[in-house]
């Protein structure tokens, strides 16, 4: 019975790592779709997000089943409960990649990114992809040192987000209002993608040590963005 329990725990870990792989692929392809105005690639990212959703459901169902059948305590309980939180973060990362792809789809056949900012957006995409790849390794190896170090990568993303925002606020720019809105949201999507990866890494630290640093809260910001995202998807520019 206990052997099966630990096999199920290994399955949960494998599913989490697979979620990082899918989120990394999604953000990479969404970035390419955004820069190249590739509507077919954008559609594939949007469609593929269902796979992440399905894995999260499967993982949560397995976790709940383990809690009911095994009634784990101490470290085992921490593993199951923490895994459910991590799956939520990883599923949200897939949603953010999908949002980037939706901006790409909305503006085709044109690119949503002006030539002056292509290199900057590409770098944000590369940092996001690297962060989630490291996140997968951290989950698989329960690497506390790597989890702590991941925050430095998040600092790099924060700097890129800040620089993008400063460029968008520059009065000398000639970009359209819709472009500025698109890029404001895209920048937030990348920045928040990295924040969720940091949240996952912090949960790994808690999983191993039993000590948990303060976590990032996204609920309020997500609610604030809901109406704006809906407007973008309808092709409107909010006042």
PDB file of C-alpha atoms in Angstrom:
ATOM      1  CA  UNK A   1       0.000   0.000   0.000  1.00  0.00           C
ATOM      2  CA  UNK A   2       2.757   2.430   0.917  1.00  0.00           C
ATOM      3  CA  UNK A   3       4.706   1.449  -2.214  1.00  0.00           C
ATOM      4  CA  UNK A   4       1.715   2.484  -4.322  1.00  0.00           C
ATOM      5  CA  UNK A   5       1.452   5.713  -2.345  1.00  0.00           C
ATOM      6  CA  UNK A   6       5.045   6.664  -3.138  1.00  0.00           C
ATOM      7  CA  UNK A   7       4.545   5.699  -6.778  1.00  0.00           C
ATOM      8  CA  UNK A   8       1.616   8.106  -6.854  1.00  0.00           C
ATOM      9  CA  UNK A   9       3.775  10.826  -5.314  1.00  0.00           C
ATOM     10  CA  UNK A  10       6.338  10.230  -8.063  1.00  0.00           C
ATOM     11  CA  UNK A  11       3.543  10.523 -10.618  1.00  0.00           C
ATOM     12  CA  UNK A  12       2.533  13.875  -9.150  1.00  0.00           C
ATOM     13  CA  UNK A  13       6.123  15.124  -9.373  1.00  0.00           C
ATOM     14  CA  UNK A  14       6.380  13.945 -12.986  1.00  0.00           C
ATOM     15  CA  UNK A  15       3.146  15.725 -13.852  1.00  0.00           C
ATOM     16  CA  UNK A  16       4.432  18.967 -12.362  1.00  0.00           C
ATOM     17  CA  UNK A  17       7.638  18.713 -14.390  1.00  0.00           C
ATOM     18  CA  UNK A  18       5.567  18.035 -17.525  1.00  0.00           C
ATOM     19  CA  UNK A  19       3.539  21.165 -16.767  1.00  0.00           C
ATOM     20  CA  UNK A  20       6.744  23.231 -16.683  1.00  0.00           C
ATOM     21  CA  UNK A  21       7.739  21.764 -20.059  1.00  0.00           C
ATOM     22  CA  UNK A  22       4.370  22.643 -21.579  1.00  0.00           C
ATOM     23  CA  UNK A  23       4.402  26.154 -20.082  1.00  0.00           C
ATOM     24  CA  UNK A  24       7.922  26.711 -21.431  1.00  0.00           C
ATOM     25  CA  UNK A  25       6.910  25.573 -24.903  1.00  0.00           C
ATOM     26  CA  UNK A  26       3.825  27.777 -24.757  1.00  0.00           C
ATOM     27  CA  UNK A  27       5.669  30.970 -23.816  1.00  0.00           C
ATOM     28  CA  UNK A  28       8.376  30.311 -26.398  1.00  0.00           C
ATOM     29  CA  UNK A  29       5.883  29.757 -29.221  1.00  0.00           C
ATOM     30  CA  UNK A  30       3.699  32.658 -28.068  1.00  0.00           C
ATOM     31  CA  UNK A  31       6.713  34.973 -28.237  1.00  0.00           C
ATOM     32  CA  UNK A  32       7.497  33.831 -31.774  1.00  0.00           C
ATOM     33  CA  UNK A  33       3.857  34.276 -32.792  1.00  0.00           C
ATOM     34  CA  UNK A  34       3.859  37.771 -31.302  1.00  0.00           C
ATOM     35  CA  UNK A  35       7.044  38.871 -33.055  1.00  0.00           C
ATOM     36  CA  UNK A  36       6.318  37.219 -36.406  1.00  0.00           C
ATOM     37  CA  UNK A  37       2.559  37.887 -36.505  1.00  0.00           C
ATOM     38  CA  UNK A  38       2.062  34.142 -36.994  1.00  0.00           C
ATOM     39  CA  UNK A  39      -1.650  33.579 -36.474  1.00  0.00           C
ATOM     40  CA  UNK A  40      -1.427  29.809 -36.974  1.00  0.00           C
ATOM     41  CA  UNK A  41       1.243  29.501 -34.284  1.00  0.00           C
ATOM     42  CA  UNK A  42      -0.794  31.741 -31.992  1.00  0.00           C
ATOM     43  CA  UNK A  43      -3.841  29.511 -32.495  1.00  0.00           C
ATOM     44  CA  UNK A  44      -1.781  26.422 -31.664  1.00  0.00           C
ATOM     45  CA  UNK A  45      -0.659  27.989 -28.374  1.00  0.00           C
ATOM     46  CA  UNK A  46      -4.234  28.877 -27.463  1.00  0.00           C
ATOM     47  CA  UNK A  47      -5.461  25.388 -28.302  1.00  0.00           C
ATOM     48  CA  UNK A  48      -2.586  23.616 -26.506  1.00  0.00           C
ATOM     49  CA  UNK A  49      -3.407  25.371 -23.234  1.00  0.00           C
ATOM     50  CA  UNK A  50      -6.152  22.790 -22.739  1.00  0.00           C
ATOM     51  CA  UNK A  51      -3.472  20.151 -22.136  1.00  0.00           C
ATOM     52  CA  UNK A  52      -2.125  22.095 -19.159  1.00  0.00           C
ATOM     53  CA  UNK A  53      -5.635  22.493 -17.811  1.00  0.00           C
ATOM     54  CA  UNK A  54      -6.247  18.755 -18.170  1.00  0.00           C
ATOM     55  CA  UNK A  55      -3.027  17.833 -16.359  1.00  0.00           C
ATOM     56  CA  UNK A  56      -3.892  20.163 -13.497  1.00  0.00           C
ATOM     57  CA  UNK A  57      -7.296  18.515 -13.144  1.00  0.00           C
ATOM     58  CA  UNK A  58      -5.732  15.047 -13.189  1.00  0.00           C
ATOM     59  CA  UNK A  59      -3.105  16.061 -10.647  1.00  0.00           C
ATOM     60  CA  UNK A  60      -5.642  17.616  -8.308  1.00  0.00           C
ATOM     61  CA  UNK A  61      -7.912  14.576  -8.550  1.00  0.00           C
ATOM     62  CA  UNK A  62      -5.003  12.248  -7.747  1.00  0.00           C
ATOM     63  CA  UNK A  63      -3.946  14.468  -4.846  1.00  0.00           C
ATOM     64  CA  UNK A  64      -7.454  14.540  -3.373  1.00  0.00           C
ATOM     65  CA  UNK A  65      -7.699  10.774  -3.782  1.00  0.00           C
ATOM     66  CA  UNK A  66      -4.404  10.320  -1.932  1.00  0.00           C
ATOM     67  CA  UNK A  67      -5.548  12.579   0.881  1.00  0.00           C
ATOM     68  CA  UNK A  68      -8.749  10.561   1.245  1.00  0.00           C
ATOM     69  CA  UNK A  69      -7.220   7.089   0.977  1.00  0.00           C
ATOM     70  CA  UNK A  70      -3.845   7.480   2.660  1.00  0.00           C
ATOM     71  CA  UNK A  71      -4.458  10.315   5.128  1.00  0.00           C
ATOM     72  CA  UNK A  72      -0.787  11.292   4.934  1.00  0.00           C
ATOM     73  CA  UNK A  73       0.941  13.207   7.718  1.00  0.00           C
ATOM     74  CA  UNK A  74       4.084  15.304   8.112  1.00  0.00           C
ATOM     75  CA  UNK A  75       6.277  15.427   4.978  1.00  0.00           C
ATOM     76  CA  UNK A  76       3.965  13.307   2.821  1.00  0.00           C
ATOM     77  CA  UNK A  77       1.036  15.579   3.567  1.00  0.00           C
ATOM     78  CA  UNK A  78       3.169  18.603   2.733  1.00  0.00           C
ATOM     79  CA  UNK A  79       4.099  17.070  -0.629  1.00  0.00           C
ATOM     80  CA  UNK A  80       0.492  16.473  -1.669  1.00  0.00           C
ATOM     81  CA  UNK A  81      -0.882  19.828  -0.573  1.00  0.00           C
ATOM     82  CA  UNK A  82       2.071  21.784  -1.960  1.00  0.00           C
ATOM     83  CA  UNK A  83       1.801  19.993  -5.300  1.00  0.00           C
ATOM     84  CA  UNK A  84      -1.781  21.209  -5.679  1.00  0.00           C
ATOM     85  CA  UNK A  85      -0.647  24.789  -5.139  1.00  0.00           C
ATOM     86  CA  UNK A  86       2.208  24.376  -7.623  1.00  0.00           C
ATOM     87  CA  UNK A  87      -0.116  22.972 -10.271  1.00  0.00           C
ATOM     88  CA  UNK A  88      -2.269  26.077  -9.889  1.00  0.00           C
ATOM     89  CA  UNK A  89       0.745  28.362 -10.494  1.00  0.00           C
ATOM     90  CA  UNK A  90       1.873  26.339 -13.502  1.00  0.00           C
ATOM     91  CA  UNK A  91      -1.608  26.282 -15.005  1.00  0.00           C
ATOM     92  CA  UNK A  92      -1.741  30.054 -14.623  1.00  0.00           C
ATOM     93  CA  UNK A  93       1.597  30.354 -16.434  1.00  0.00           C
ATOM     94  CA  UNK A  94       0.017  28.541 -19.353  1.00  0.00           C
ATOM     95  CA  UNK A  95      -2.877  31.009 -19.253  1.00  0.00           C
ATOM     96  CA  UNK A  96      -0.434  33.923 -19.445  1.00  0.00           C
ATOM     97  CA  UNK A  97       1.290  32.408 -22.478  1.00  0.00           C
ATOM     98  CA  UNK A  98      -2.164  32.037 -24.021  1.00  0.00           C
ATOM     99  CA  UNK A  99      -2.845  35.725 -23.389  1.00  0.00           C
ATOM    100  CA  UNK A 100       0.370  36.650 -25.243  1.00  0.00           C
ATOM    101  CA  UNK A 101      -0.771  34.461 -28.142  1.00  0.00           C
ATOM    102  CA  UNK A 102      -4.179  36.161 -28.163  1.00  0.00           C
ATOM    103  CA  UNK A 103      -2.533  39.568 -28.549  1.00  0.00           C
ATOM    104  CA  UNK A 104      -0.527  38.149 -31.459  1.00  0.00           C
ATOM    105  CA  UNK A 105      -3.705  36.775 -33.057  1.00  0.00           C
ATOM    106  CA  UNK A 106      -5.598  40.021 -32.568  1.00  0.00           C
ATOM    107  CA  UNK A 107      -3.071  42.173 -34.448  1.00  0.00           C
ATOM    108  CA  UNK A 108      -2.294  39.894 -37.397  1.00  0.00           C
ATOM    109  CA  UNK A 109      -1.409  40.374 -40.201  1.00  0.00           C
ATOM    110  CA  UNK A 110       0.603  43.082 -38.446  1.00  0.00           C
ATOM    111  CA  UNK A 111       2.953  42.449 -35.542  1.00  0.00           C
ATOM    112  CA  UNK A 112       1.871  43.891 -32.205  1.00  0.00           C
ATOM    113  CA  UNK A 113       5.522  44.751 -31.506  1.00  0.00           C
ATOM    114  CA  UNK A 114       7.123  47.783 -33.205  1.00  0.00           C
ATOM    115  CA  UNK A 115      10.614  47.220 -34.664  1.00  0.00           C
ATOM    116  CA  UNK A 116      12.266  49.275 -31.916  1.00  0.00           C
ATOM    117  CA  UNK A 117      11.025  46.862 -29.221  1.00  0.00           C
ATOM    118  CA  UNK A 118      11.450  43.500 -30.958  1.00  0.00           C
ATOM    119  CA  UNK A 119      14.782  42.737 -29.270  1.00  0.00           C
ATOM    120  CA  UNK A 120      13.361  43.721 -25.894  1.00  0.00           C
ATOM    121  CA  UNK A 121      10.284  41.488 -26.183  1.00  0.00           C
ATOM    122  CA  UNK A 122      12.444  38.645 -27.477  1.00  0.00           C
ATOM    123  CA  UNK A 123      14.628  38.962 -24.393  1.00  0.00           C
ATOM    124  CA  UNK A 124      11.591  38.888 -22.096  1.00  0.00           C
ATOM    125  CA  UNK A 125      10.429  35.723 -23.813  1.00  0.00           C
ATOM    126  CA  UNK A 126      13.853  34.124 -23.469  1.00  0.00           C
ATOM    127  CA  UNK A 127      14.073  34.972 -19.772  1.00  0.00           C
ATOM    128  CA  UNK A 128      10.585  33.545 -19.203  1.00  0.00           C
ATOM    129  CA  UNK A 129      11.502  30.335 -21.035  1.00  0.00           C
ATOM    130  CA  UNK A 130      14.739  29.959 -19.048  1.00  0.00           C
ATOM    131  CA  UNK A 131      12.964  30.537 -15.736  1.00  0.00           C
ATOM    132  CA  UNK A 132      10.341  27.857 -16.308  1.00  0.00           C
ATOM    133  CA  UNK A 133      12.991  25.392 -17.515  1.00  0.00           C
ATOM    134  CA  UNK A 134      14.911  25.924 -14.270  1.00  0.00           C
ATOM    135  CA  UNK A 135      11.645  25.552 -12.406  1.00  0.00           C
ATOM    136  CA  UNK A 136      11.205  22.067 -13.838  1.00  0.00           C
ATOM    137  CA  UNK A 137      14.692  21.034 -12.745  1.00  0.00           C
ATOM    138  CA  UNK A 138      14.073  22.434  -9.270  1.00  0.00           C
ATOM    139  CA  UNK A 139      10.868  20.422  -8.898  1.00  0.00           C
ATOM    140  CA  UNK A 140      12.473  17.208 -10.157  1.00  0.00           C
ATOM    141  CA  UNK A 141      15.538  17.449  -7.897  1.00  0.00           C
ATOM    142  CA  UNK A 142      13.965  19.315  -4.934  1.00  0.00           C
ATOM    143  CA  UNK A 143      16.860  21.771  -5.310  1.00  0.00           C
ATOM    144  CA  UNK A 144      16.532  24.352  -2.531  1.00  0.00           C
ATOM    145  CA  UNK A 145      19.633  26.319  -3.588  1.00  0.00           C
ATOM    146  CA  UNK A 146      18.345  26.473  -7.157  1.00  0.00           C
ATOM    147  CA  UNK A 147      14.936  27.582  -5.942  1.00  0.00           C
ATOM    148  CA  UNK A 148      16.454  30.444  -3.980  1.00  0.00           C
ATOM    149  CA  UNK A 149      18.674  31.443  -6.916  1.00  0.00           C
ATOM    150  CA  UNK A 150      15.661  31.600  -9.235  1.00  0.00           C
ATOM    151  CA  UNK A 151      14.702  34.932  -7.706  1.00  0.00           C
ATOM    152  CA  UNK A 152      17.727  36.496  -9.455  1.00  0.00           C
ATOM    153  CA  UNK A 153      16.228  35.489 -12.793  1.00  0.00           C
ATOM    154  CA  UNK A 154      12.982  37.092 -11.707  1.00  0.00           C
ATOM    155  CA  UNK A 155      14.908  40.288 -10.912  1.00  0.00           C
ATOM    156  CA  UNK A 156      16.109  40.300 -14.530  1.00  0.00           C
ATOM    157  CA  UNK A 157      12.516  40.018 -15.724  1.00  0.00           C
ATOM    158  CA  UNK A 158      11.443  42.822 -13.397  1.00  0.00           C
ATOM    159  CA  UNK A 159      14.175  45.050 -14.873  1.00  0.00           C
ATOM    160  CA  UNK A 160      13.029  44.255 -18.425  1.00  0.00           C
ATOM    161  CA  UNK A 161       9.425  44.968 -17.484  1.00  0.00           C
ATOM    162  CA  UNK A 162      10.392  48.275 -15.888  1.00  0.00           C
ATOM    163  CA  UNK A 163      12.426  49.305 -18.944  1.00  0.00           C
ATOM    164  CA  UNK A 164       9.559  48.407 -21.281  1.00  0.00           C
ATOM    165  CA  UNK A 165       7.134  50.461 -19.226  1.00  0.00           C
ATOM    166  CA  UNK A 166       9.514  53.436 -19.298  1.00  0.00           C
ATOM    167  CA  UNK A 167       9.755  53.179 -23.090  1.00  0.00           C
ATOM    168  CA  UNK A 168       5.984  53.105 -23.421  1.00  0.00           C
ATOM    169  CA  UNK A 169       5.676  56.231 -21.278  1.00  0.00           C
ATOM    170  CA  UNK A 170       8.194  58.164 -23.385  1.00  0.00           C
ATOM    171  CA  UNK A 171       6.402  61.186 -24.820  1.00  0.00           C
ATOM    172  CA  UNK A 172       8.577  61.096 -27.933  1.00  0.00           C
ATOM    173  CA  UNK A 173       7.251  57.729 -29.113  1.00  0.00           C
ATOM    174  CA  UNK A 174       4.935  57.601 -32.126  1.00  0.00           C
ATOM    175  CA  UNK A 175       3.277  54.271 -31.369  1.00  0.00           C
ATOM    176  CA  UNK A 176      -0.487  54.035 -31.559  1.00  0.00           C
ATOM    177  CA  UNK A 177      -2.624  53.862 -28.467  1.00  0.00           C
ATOM    178  CA  UNK A 178      -3.560  50.272 -29.271  1.00  0.00           C
ATOM    179  CA  UNK A 179       0.116  49.301 -29.564  1.00  0.00           C
ATOM    180  CA  UNK A 180       0.908  50.862 -26.218  1.00  0.00           C
ATOM    181  CA  UNK A 181      -2.007  49.021 -24.621  1.00  0.00           C
ATOM    182  CA  UNK A 182      -0.954  45.726 -26.209  1.00  0.00           C
ATOM    183  CA  UNK A 183       2.622  46.070 -25.029  1.00  0.00           C
ATOM    184  CA  UNK A 184       1.601  47.183 -21.542  1.00  0.00           C
ATOM    185  CA  UNK A 185      -0.395  43.996 -21.134  1.00  0.00           C
ATOM    186  CA  UNK A 186       2.211  41.789 -22.815  1.00  0.00           C
ATOM    187  CA  UNK A 187       4.866  43.138 -20.462  1.00  0.00           C
ATOM    188  CA  UNK A 188       2.682  42.316 -17.474  1.00  0.00           C
ATOM    189  CA  UNK A 189       2.042  38.827 -18.804  1.00  0.00           C
ATOM    190  CA  UNK A 190       5.760  38.065 -19.031  1.00  0.00           C
ATOM    191  CA  UNK A 191       6.488  39.627 -15.661  1.00  0.00           C
ATOM    192  CA  UNK A 192       3.698  37.707 -13.974  1.00  0.00           C
ATOM    193  CA  UNK A 193       4.729  34.473 -15.717  1.00  0.00           C
ATOM    194  CA  UNK A 194       8.097  34.801 -13.969  1.00  0.00           C
ATOM    195  CA  UNK A 195       6.437  35.651 -10.654  1.00  0.00           C
ATOM    196  CA  UNK A 196       4.435  32.430 -10.751  1.00  0.00           C
ATOM    197  CA  UNK A 197       7.638  30.481 -11.398  1.00  0.00           C
ATOM    198  CA  UNK A 198       9.131  32.090  -8.290  1.00  0.00           C
ATOM    199  CA  UNK A 199       6.036  31.081  -6.341  1.00  0.00           C
ATOM    200  CA  UNK A 200       6.563  27.471  -7.459  1.00  0.00           C
ATOM    201  CA  UNK A 201      10.225  27.645  -6.419  1.00  0.00           C
ATOM    202  CA  UNK A 202       9.287  28.977  -2.991  1.00  0.00           C
ATOM    203  CA  UNK A 203       6.890  26.081  -2.562  1.00  0.00           C
ATOM    204  CA  UNK A 204       9.743  23.670  -3.293  1.00  0.00           C
ATOM    205  CA  UNK A 205      11.731  25.308  -0.492  1.00  0.00           C
ATOM    206  CA  UNK A 206       8.758  24.833   1.821  1.00  0.00           C
ATOM    207  CA  UNK A 207       8.363  21.257   0.656  1.00  0.00           C
ATOM    208  CA  UNK A 208      11.948  20.406   1.606  1.00  0.00           C
ATOM    209  CA  UNK A 209      12.503  22.572   4.682  1.00  0.00           C
ATOM    210  CA  UNK A 210       9.028  23.098   6.118  1.00  0.00           C
ATOM    211  CA  UNK A 211       9.700  26.839   6.136  1.00  0.00           C
ATOM    212  CA  UNK A 212       7.894  29.157   3.779  1.00  0.00           C
ATOM    213  CA  UNK A 213       8.787  32.678   2.727  1.00  0.00           C
ATOM    214  CA  UNK A 214       6.052  35.185   1.911  1.00  0.00           C
ATOM    215  CA  UNK A 215       4.345  34.277  -1.333  1.00  0.00           C
ATOM    216  CA  UNK A 216       3.307  36.456  -4.218  1.00  0.00           C
ATOM    217  CA  UNK A 217      -0.421  37.097  -4.433  1.00  0.00           C
ATOM    218  CA  UNK A 218      -1.937  37.496  -7.890  1.00  0.00           C
ATOM    219  CA  UNK A 219      -5.665  37.311  -7.259  1.00  0.00           C
ATOM    220  CA  UNK A 220      -6.316  41.059  -7.012  1.00  0.00           C
ATOM    221  CA  UNK A 221      -4.199  41.912 -10.071  1.00  0.00           C
ATOM    222  CA  UNK A 222      -5.856  39.182 -12.110  1.00  0.00           C
ATOM    223  CA  UNK A 223      -9.280  40.612 -11.257  1.00  0.00           C
ATOM    224  CA  UNK A 224      -8.148  44.108 -12.259  1.00  0.00           C
ATOM    225  CA  UNK A 225      -6.997  42.868 -15.659  1.00  0.00           C
ATOM    226  CA  UNK A 226     -10.089  40.800 -16.461  1.00  0.00           C
ATOM    227  CA  UNK A 227     -12.082  43.611 -18.099  1.00  0.00           C
ATOM    228  CA  UNK A 228      -9.097  44.907 -20.071  1.00  0.00           C
ATOM    229  CA  UNK A 229      -8.272  41.425 -21.363  1.00  0.00           C
ATOM    230  CA  UNK A 230     -11.881  40.986 -22.459  1.00  0.00           C
ATOM    231  CA  UNK A 231     -11.729  44.269 -24.368  1.00  0.00           C
ATOM    232  CA  UNK A 232      -8.519  43.236 -26.152  1.00  0.00           C
ATOM    233  CA  UNK A 233     -10.032  39.922 -27.162  1.00  0.00           C
ATOM    234  CA  UNK A 234     -12.953  41.822 -28.703  1.00  0.00           C
ATOM    235  CA  UNK A 235     -10.531  44.088 -30.535  1.00  0.00           C
ATOM    236  CA  UNK A 236     -11.391  47.247 -28.635  1.00  0.00           C
ATOM    237  CA  UNK A 237      -9.161  49.789 -26.975  1.00  0.00           C
ATOM    238  CA  UNK A 238     -10.514  50.774 -23.544  1.00  0.00           C
ATOM    239  CA  UNK A 239     -10.754  54.452 -22.699  1.00  0.00           C
TER     240      UNK A 239
END
